[in-house]
Amino acid sequence: MVYGVTLAIEWSANDEEIMGVRIPVRGNEGGDAPLPSFLRSVVTGKYLYVDKNILGLSSARLLVSHGVDVVVLEAVDRVGGRTLTVHPPDDDPSVPKFGWADLGASYVGPSQNHILRLCKELGLGTYLCSDKQDFIHYSKGRQFCYQTTWPNLWWSNPLAYLEVVYMCRLMDNMSKEIPLDKPWKAPRAKEWDKLTVQDFLSRHCWTKDGVEFLLALCSNNNTADGHEMSLLYYLWYMCQGGGLLNLWSVKGGAQERKIMGGSQQVCLKMAEQLAERVHLNQPVVKINYSTKGVCVQTLDGTEFTGTHLILALPPPLQMKIHFDPPLSSHRYGLLQRSPMGLVLKCIIFFNHPFWAEKGYNGLVTCNDDIEVVGLATEDFKPGVQLAGMICFMYGNQALRMANKTEEERKKKVCQTLSNFFKTHAALKPVHYMDKIWSQDTYVGGGYTCYYPPGVLSKYGPAIRESIGGCIFLAGSETALQWTGYMSGAVEAGERAAR
């Protein structure tokens, strides 16, 4: 849901344990690693970052440590991008002390080395998410409990259960054929890019239950409906995250940990270090570029000049900027065909964890169109007594609920949780908050953008292609691993800065 950058200058073969995970670390036997020639060439000029997120802040932080003059331009009055951590106000006794709440990106996993490294550098710890007790899959008004990785559909439809297992393995194997850096070069890229995910499932599945569950899984991962998304893109996304099992898992997977105190701390701590180099409330409206450098103009008429620029915006937002000279036809074609996903994230608090008292973990998947929540999960935080539940609404669910009032959304969510857990305790929350990411002017949606059929095979090379040799594209959308996650942001930034 965010993008960012950590620059890895020179790495040793030695490993270090970071938060329980073995990952490579920077060699420092001879002091600070030297800057590569590309970065040394801009030391005497200004390096501009048009962003609102981890990417620009972390890359700027590293460049500053090597004497580079940088400017970070932020469109709104806060840093963080698609990370947003909320704290209870000290002066309002009516709001319970819930510790903190992440309304944006929050999860980190053991193979997400880039964000784990950055957290360690900033002194931020992580904590484990629970995978104990029973999970729930909710469909057609019925509750199915399971303790396996995949919802056990056996008792409702044995054939559907076998079909889901088979199709997940099939798609994982298909995804391994896709080059991470050039998915449009896959042997069957054109064939797969002509199909939507729903087309593919309809052709290969025998049961309605199997199709519905796999489409719900697609929406949970990508915040878009299966009929909107290219099969090639979905397989590429799976490959970037290590397969469906890794994307879906808690222990050992993408949802294993969270950042203590909230994920927005990553950006806040870096912004504090960069101090006056970060300019808030400076949305960029125009970029002039040539072989001599870059000139950026913001909404209030302020101009910033530099030798190079890293553009760390979601593709749809880049369409709001006037480029002179104009972008290439391939670049514009890509931007015009890269919609953001639709997601509404809410967190609701209760005096006690009624789900745990009934023997449930709190994780619920749902493919029932009547309900407004596609995924629910416990919001456990160490040292915080108040019980929290996170609910996600995707695609059509988010669209239906976005125009409701907050009070209407709260009632709908509570009723849905009551249906999930078969208890009236869900109807008695003590606090509710949510974030409609599609209504955030300078984000436009989440977790990330997706590609409809025909886009990757035709316009894919423009995803990471620099503009004029002086503007470099970054952000989670350009990542080779973990796109849509904080770690993908960091990894993408390393590539852009190099």
C-alpha atoms as one frame of an Amber mdcrd trajectory, in Angstrom:
protein
   0.000   0.000   0.000   3.059   2.329   0.123   6.279   2.684  -1.753   9.722
   3.712  -0.583  13.456   3.365  -0.996  16.460   2.193   0.951  19.725   2.453
  -0.965  22.011  -0.534  -0.630  25.420   0.637  -1.774  27.598  -2.401  -1.221
  26.664  -5.691   0.359  28.762  -8.380   1.996  28.125 -12.106   1.902  27.613
 -12.158   5.661  24.118 -12.497   7.082  22.646 -10.848  10.148  19.502 -11.655
  12.080  16.987  -8.813  11.991  13.838  -9.297  14.058  14.160 -13.047  13.861
  14.900 -13.129  10.119  18.237 -13.942   8.457  19.008 -11.348   5.785  22.097
  -9.858   4.107  23.551  -6.702   5.657  25.818  -3.931   4.426  29.524  -4.579
   4.746  31.238  -1.948   6.887  34.672  -3.368   7.435  36.263  -0.402   5.686
  33.883   2.276   6.925  31.038   3.711   4.890  30.561   2.047   1.521  31.484
   4.330  -1.419  28.743   5.907  -3.467  28.364   4.428  -6.955  29.468   6.688
  -9.816  25.873   7.643 -10.646  25.284   9.110  -7.200  28.697  10.793  -7.035
  27.817  12.634 -10.240  24.950  14.513  -8.552  26.616  15.472  -5.297  27.115
  19.044  -6.412  23.546  19.499  -7.609  20.100  19.123  -6.114  18.374  15.764
  -6.128  14.587  16.171  -6.180  11.977  13.735  -4.861   8.325  14.091  -5.789
   6.645  11.778  -3.327   4.671  11.373  -0.119   6.051   8.160   1.248   8.810
   5.879   2.468  10.552   5.886  -0.899  11.664   9.494  -1.175  12.360   9.905
   2.520  14.585   6.862   2.876  16.581   7.477  -0.299  16.993  11.149   0.599
  18.152  10.143   4.078  20.925   7.989   2.645  22.020  10.558   0.068  22.212
  13.261   2.729  24.543  11.030   4.732  26.885  11.127   1.710  26.733  14.895
   1.282  24.131  15.072  -1.458  21.895  18.152  -1.566  18.295  16.909  -1.698
  14.768  18.297  -1.621  11.691  16.173  -0.855   8.342  17.553  -2.019   5.225
  16.336  -0.210   1.772  17.192  -1.537  -0.124  17.269   1.782   0.458  18.285
   5.393   1.867  14.949   6.538   4.410  12.368   5.447   3.537   8.713   5.111
   1.695   8.201   1.826  -0.284   4.993   2.140   0.812   4.544   5.740  -1.392
   6.313   8.275  -1.173   5.714  12.016  -3.836   7.232  14.276  -3.489   7.758
  18.040  -6.265   8.491  20.550  -6.415  12.216  21.399  -5.200  13.133  24.878
  -7.863  15.814  25.315 -10.933  13.708  24.465 -11.953  11.318  27.260 -14.776
   9.919  25.101 -12.227   8.150  22.878 -10.872   4.970  24.507  -7.134   4.381
  24.753  -6.576   2.017  21.831  -2.813   2.583  21.631  -2.495   3.164  17.910
  -4.309   2.152  14.749  -2.870   1.661  11.264  -5.431   2.729   8.675  -2.972
   2.093   5.864  -0.142  -0.365   5.262   0.869  -2.347   8.328   2.176  -5.868
   7.621   5.749  -7.090   7.217   6.913 -10.652   6.628  10.131 -12.671   6.953
  11.130 -12.412   3.281  10.514  -8.650   3.153  14.153  -7.854   3.788  14.164
  -4.235   2.670  11.566  -2.902   5.089  12.937  -5.028   7.937  16.379  -3.540
   7.398  14.993  -0.012   7.356  13.057  -0.648  10.565  16.227  -1.832  12.266
  18.138   1.258  11.145  15.393   3.455  12.602  15.185   1.496  15.851  11.676
   0.191  15.234  10.632  -3.222  16.526   7.992  -5.622  15.266   5.579  -8.050
  16.892   3.994 -11.285  15.734   0.405 -11.589  14.548  -1.543 -14.547  15.912
  -2.349 -17.622  13.843  -3.823 -19.680  16.697  -7.424 -20.879  17.204 -10.034
 -21.344  14.470 -10.287 -19.312  11.270 -13.645 -18.734   9.562 -14.727 -18.777
   5.949 -18.173 -17.217   5.506 -20.270 -17.969   2.433 -24.003 -17.920   1.633
 -24.879 -17.089   5.222 -22.967 -20.077   6.595 -19.884 -20.200   8.795 -17.144
 -22.748   8.034 -14.331 -23.140  10.581 -10.845 -24.393   9.760  -7.271 -24.410
  11.095  -5.413 -25.015   7.828  -3.827 -22.442   5.511  -6.722 -22.636   3.061
 -10.362 -22.516   4.129 -11.646 -26.071   4.366 -14.604 -26.220   1.999 -14.726
 -30.010   2.287 -17.857 -30.260   4.394 -19.866 -27.916   2.179 -18.537 -29.048
  -1.205 -15.709 -31.638  -1.368 -15.190 -31.088  -5.092 -14.819 -27.326  -4.589
 -12.182 -27.889  -1.908 -10.128 -30.161  -4.167 -10.581 -27.696  -6.994  -9.279
 -24.756  -4.947  -6.176 -26.696  -3.920  -5.552 -27.781  -7.515  -6.095 -24.305
  -9.007  -3.816 -22.617  -6.477  -1.033 -25.048  -7.328  -1.678 -24.599 -11.041
  -1.514 -20.793 -10.841   1.592 -20.903  -8.650   3.306 -23.079 -11.268   2.171
 -20.748 -14.054   3.505 -17.726 -12.172   6.980 -19.286 -12.050   7.186 -18.919
 -15.839   7.038 -15.127 -15.555  10.279 -13.079 -15.429  10.071 -10.723 -12.456
  11.658  -7.835 -14.342   9.874  -8.343 -17.682   6.529 -10.152 -17.318   5.656
  -9.260 -20.911   8.502 -11.580 -21.983   6.878 -14.676 -20.463   6.422 -17.478
 -23.048   2.621 -17.211 -22.855   2.405 -13.511 -21.972   0.164 -12.448 -24.856
  -2.186 -15.378 -24.324  -2.513 -14.740 -20.581  -2.806 -10.973 -21.032  -5.906
 -11.433 -23.198  -7.755 -13.067 -20.290  -9.141 -11.691 -17.064  -8.719 -13.708
 -13.886 -12.439 -14.491 -14.015 -12.163 -15.705 -17.631  -9.414 -18.109 -16.634
 -11.226 -19.462 -13.579 -14.482 -19.902 -15.476 -12.686 -21.966 -18.113 -10.804
 -24.218 -15.699 -13.087 -24.653 -12.685 -16.033 -27.030 -12.388 -17.776 -25.694
  -9.291 -19.380 -22.361  -8.546 -18.106 -22.487  -4.954 -14.541 -22.919  -6.157
 -14.775 -19.992  -8.574 -16.348 -17.716  -5.959 -13.677 -18.483  -3.378 -10.799
 -17.966  -5.816 -12.305 -14.672  -7.007 -12.622 -13.550  -3.380  -8.960 -14.429
  -2.869  -8.058 -12.326  -5.907  -9.998  -9.344  -4.531  -8.414  -9.727  -1.094
  -4.939  -9.634  -2.601  -5.430  -6.907  -5.189  -8.486  -4.844  -4.111 -10.080
  -5.231  -7.537 -12.582  -7.690  -8.944 -11.464 -10.656 -11.037 -13.295  -9.504
 -14.165 -11.232  -6.285 -14.191  -7.749  -7.746 -13.863  -5.421  -9.332 -16.403
  -4.452 -12.926 -15.684  -0.853 -12.065 -16.624  -0.776  -9.273 -14.054  -2.259
 -11.470 -11.318   0.283 -14.227 -11.954   3.082 -11.643 -11.914   1.799 -10.284
  -8.619   1.738 -13.814  -7.181   5.298 -14.443  -8.323   6.500 -11.197  -6.711
   5.083 -12.287  -3.362   6.450 -15.821  -3.444   3.189 -17.505  -4.447  -0.378
 -17.575  -3.162   0.516 -19.547  -0.050   3.096 -16.965   1.010   0.792 -14.044
   0.205  -2.022 -15.569   2.237  -0.108 -16.921   5.235   0.436 -15.432   8.673
   3.265 -17.542  10.099   6.154 -17.362   7.659   4.097 -15.274   5.227   3.164
 -11.743   4.276   1.010 -11.137   7.377   3.428 -12.445  10.016   4.341  -9.178
  11.776   3.458  -5.541  12.355   5.562  -2.564  13.385   5.409  -1.666  17.060
   3.768   1.722  17.476   2.459   1.876  13.914   3.939   1.811  10.419   3.806
   5.573   9.782   6.662   5.905  12.270   8.992   4.804   9.479   8.264   8.002
   7.544   7.975  10.241  10.600  11.408   9.248  11.888  13.049   9.784   8.509
  11.324  13.140   8.037  12.624  14.205  11.445  16.170  13.362  10.365  15.796
  15.216   7.059  14.299  18.273   8.804  14.040  21.340   6.529  14.766  19.313
   3.389  11.158  18.043   3.470   8.627  20.530   2.094   4.990  19.837   3.015
   1.901  21.095   1.167   3.777  21.290  -2.141   1.786  19.322  -4.744   3.677
  19.254  -8.034   1.778  20.489 -11.091   4.515  20.882 -13.717   7.850  19.254
 -14.533  10.218  20.672 -17.159  13.180  18.466 -18.002  16.124  18.382 -20.393
  19.692  17.139 -20.594  20.642  20.038 -18.317  18.371  18.997 -15.439  14.882
  19.258 -14.016  12.659  22.148 -12.932   9.638  21.302 -10.781   6.782  23.746
 -10.156   4.300  23.305  -7.314   0.722  24.495  -6.963   1.659  27.760  -5.223
   4.144  28.670  -7.969   7.307  27.696  -6.112  10.034  26.243  -8.337  12.694
  23.682  -7.438  15.586  22.816  -9.739  17.920  19.847  -9.731  20.036  17.550
 -11.834  17.830  14.491 -11.338  14.385  13.622 -10.023  12.821  10.498  -8.543
   9.085  10.375  -9.193   7.406   8.258  -6.534   3.721   8.655  -7.308   1.084
   6.060  -8.218   0.650   5.980 -12.016  -2.818   7.625 -12.065  -1.521  10.629
 -10.095   1.257  11.211 -12.609  -1.481  12.113 -15.095  -2.193  15.226 -13.016
   1.278  16.624 -13.749   2.095  18.613 -16.901   5.358  17.347 -18.418   7.413
  19.459 -20.824   8.410  17.930 -23.171   5.437  15.529 -23.176   5.853  11.938
 -22.089   6.216   9.203 -24.685   3.124   7.556 -26.155   4.012   4.321 -24.362
   4.307   6.110 -21.020   0.994   7.927 -21.431  -0.624   4.720 -22.632   0.478
   2.937 -19.474  -0.683   5.729 -17.155  -4.100   5.905 -18.822  -4.625   2.165
 -18.272  -3.396   1.746 -14.676  -6.342   2.158 -12.276  -5.855   2.059  -8.532
  -7.564  -0.639  -6.524 -10.594   0.228  -4.395 -10.193  -0.368  -0.664 -11.843
   0.867   2.504 -10.134  -0.105   5.756 -11.861   0.236   9.098 -10.833  -0.591
  12.655 -13.451  -1.184  15.306 -12.780  -1.579  19.024 -14.544  -3.584  21.737
 -14.109  -3.879  25.491 -13.216  -7.551  25.183 -12.248  -9.945  22.335 -15.545
 -11.802  22.014 -14.215 -13.812  19.057 -11.332 -15.250  21.099 -13.734 -16.102
  23.918 -15.682 -18.206  21.407 -12.503 -19.961  20.242 -11.914 -17.981  17.046
  -8.683 -16.393  15.833 -10.529 -13.404  14.396  -9.508 -14.004  10.775 -12.548
 -14.258   8.503 -12.664 -14.533   4.723 -15.977 -13.842   3.028 -17.276 -14.242
  -0.517 -20.901 -13.478   0.302 -22.079 -10.491  -1.761 -24.697  -9.596   0.847
 -22.031  -8.778   3.450 -19.949  -5.588   3.285 -16.627  -7.000   4.573 -14.334
  -9.133   2.420 -11.724  -9.820   5.086 -11.678  -9.338   8.857  -8.758  -9.923
  11.204  -7.878  -9.255  14.826  -5.965  -6.048  15.603  -3.825  -7.340  18.462
  -1.267  -4.952  19.979   1.115  -5.815  22.856   0.336  -3.894  26.015  -3.065
  -2.663  24.812  -6.096  -4.112  26.589  -8.785  -2.841  24.217  -9.735  -5.468
  21.618  -9.665  -4.414  17.981 -10.952  -5.859  14.726  -9.715  -4.746  11.284
 -12.148  -4.991   8.374 -11.385  -4.561   4.676 -13.867  -3.745   1.938 -12.685
  -4.260  -1.634 -13.857  -3.450  -5.137 -17.639  -3.304  -5.330 -17.908  -3.575
  -1.533 -15.800  -0.432  -1.103 -17.702   1.342  -3.858 -21.070   0.580  -2.227
 -19.951   1.772   1.197 -17.877   4.817   0.206 -20.902   7.097  -0.131 -22.472
   5.995   3.154 -22.003   8.064   6.304 -19.470   6.886   8.863 -22.299   5.947
  11.228 -23.976   3.881   8.497 -20.701   2.130   7.728 -20.168   1.362  11.413
 -23.612  -0.231  11.726 -23.095  -2.302   8.581 -19.679  -3.516   9.738 -20.982
  -4.417  13.209 -23.867  -6.383  11.727 -21.492  -8.210   9.403 -19.197  -9.134
  12.311 -22.243 -10.314  14.239 -23.106 -12.603  11.321 -19.534 -13.869  11.040
 -19.148 -14.789  14.719 -22.796 -15.529  15.532 -22.910 -13.142  18.492 -24.610
  -9.878  19.446 -21.420  -8.744  21.198 -20.260  -7.412  17.824 -23.105  -4.873
  17.923 -21.590  -3.088  20.937 -18.385  -1.350  19.808 -16.708   1.349  21.891
 -14.968   3.102  18.987 -14.874   3.034  15.184 -12.653   4.646  12.535 -12.077
   4.116   8.839 -10.215   5.409   5.797 -11.579   5.501   2.242  -8.351   5.511
   0.250 -10.029   6.193  -3.093 -11.177   9.556  -1.692  -7.635  10.619  -0.784
  -6.766  13.171  -3.484  -3.045  12.429  -3.533  -3.269   8.647  -3.210  -6.329
   7.684  -5.234  -6.840   4.162  -3.904  -4.934   1.118  -2.710  -3.178  -1.101
  -2.094  -1.623  -0.455  -5.494  -2.604  -0.091  -9.134  -3.492  -3.105 -11.266
  -3.448  -3.781 -14.995  -6.492  -4.763 -17.078  -6.087  -7.153 -20.036  -3.736
  -6.048 -22.807  -1.759  -3.490 -20.801   1.346  -5.376 -19.638   2.041  -7.024
 -22.995   1.709  -3.712 -24.878   2.913  -1.014 -22.479   4.847  -2.999 -19.856
   8.358  -1.789 -20.810   7.362   1.757 -19.777   6.858   0.727 -16.130  10.483
   1.409 -15.128  11.828   3.258 -18.166  13.463   6.555 -17.183  12.170   9.817
 -18.648  14.680  11.953 -20.509  17.574  10.313 -18.696  16.995  12.520 -15.642
  13.629  11.404 -14.201  13.565   7.990 -12.561  10.396   6.111 -11.698   9.941
   4.472  -8.341   7.201   3.336  -6.021   5.694   0.019  -5.121   4.161  -0.271
  -8.594   7.654  -0.595 -10.094   8.919  -3.202  -7.613  10.316  -6.578  -8.620
   9.255  -8.137  -5.318   6.384  -7.428  -2.937   4.590  -4.837  -5.007   1.816
  -3.255  -2.948   3.774  -3.785   0.278   6.150  -1.492   2.138   9.067  -3.768
   1.294   8.301  -3.502  -2.411   8.493   0.246  -2.040  11.923   0.065  -0.482
  13.211  -2.376  -3.097  11.867  -0.237  -5.945  13.579   2.825  -4.568  16.957
   1.107  -4.495  16.620   0.376  -8.186  15.502   3.894  -9.075  18.319   5.540
  -7.147  20.973   3.383  -8.775
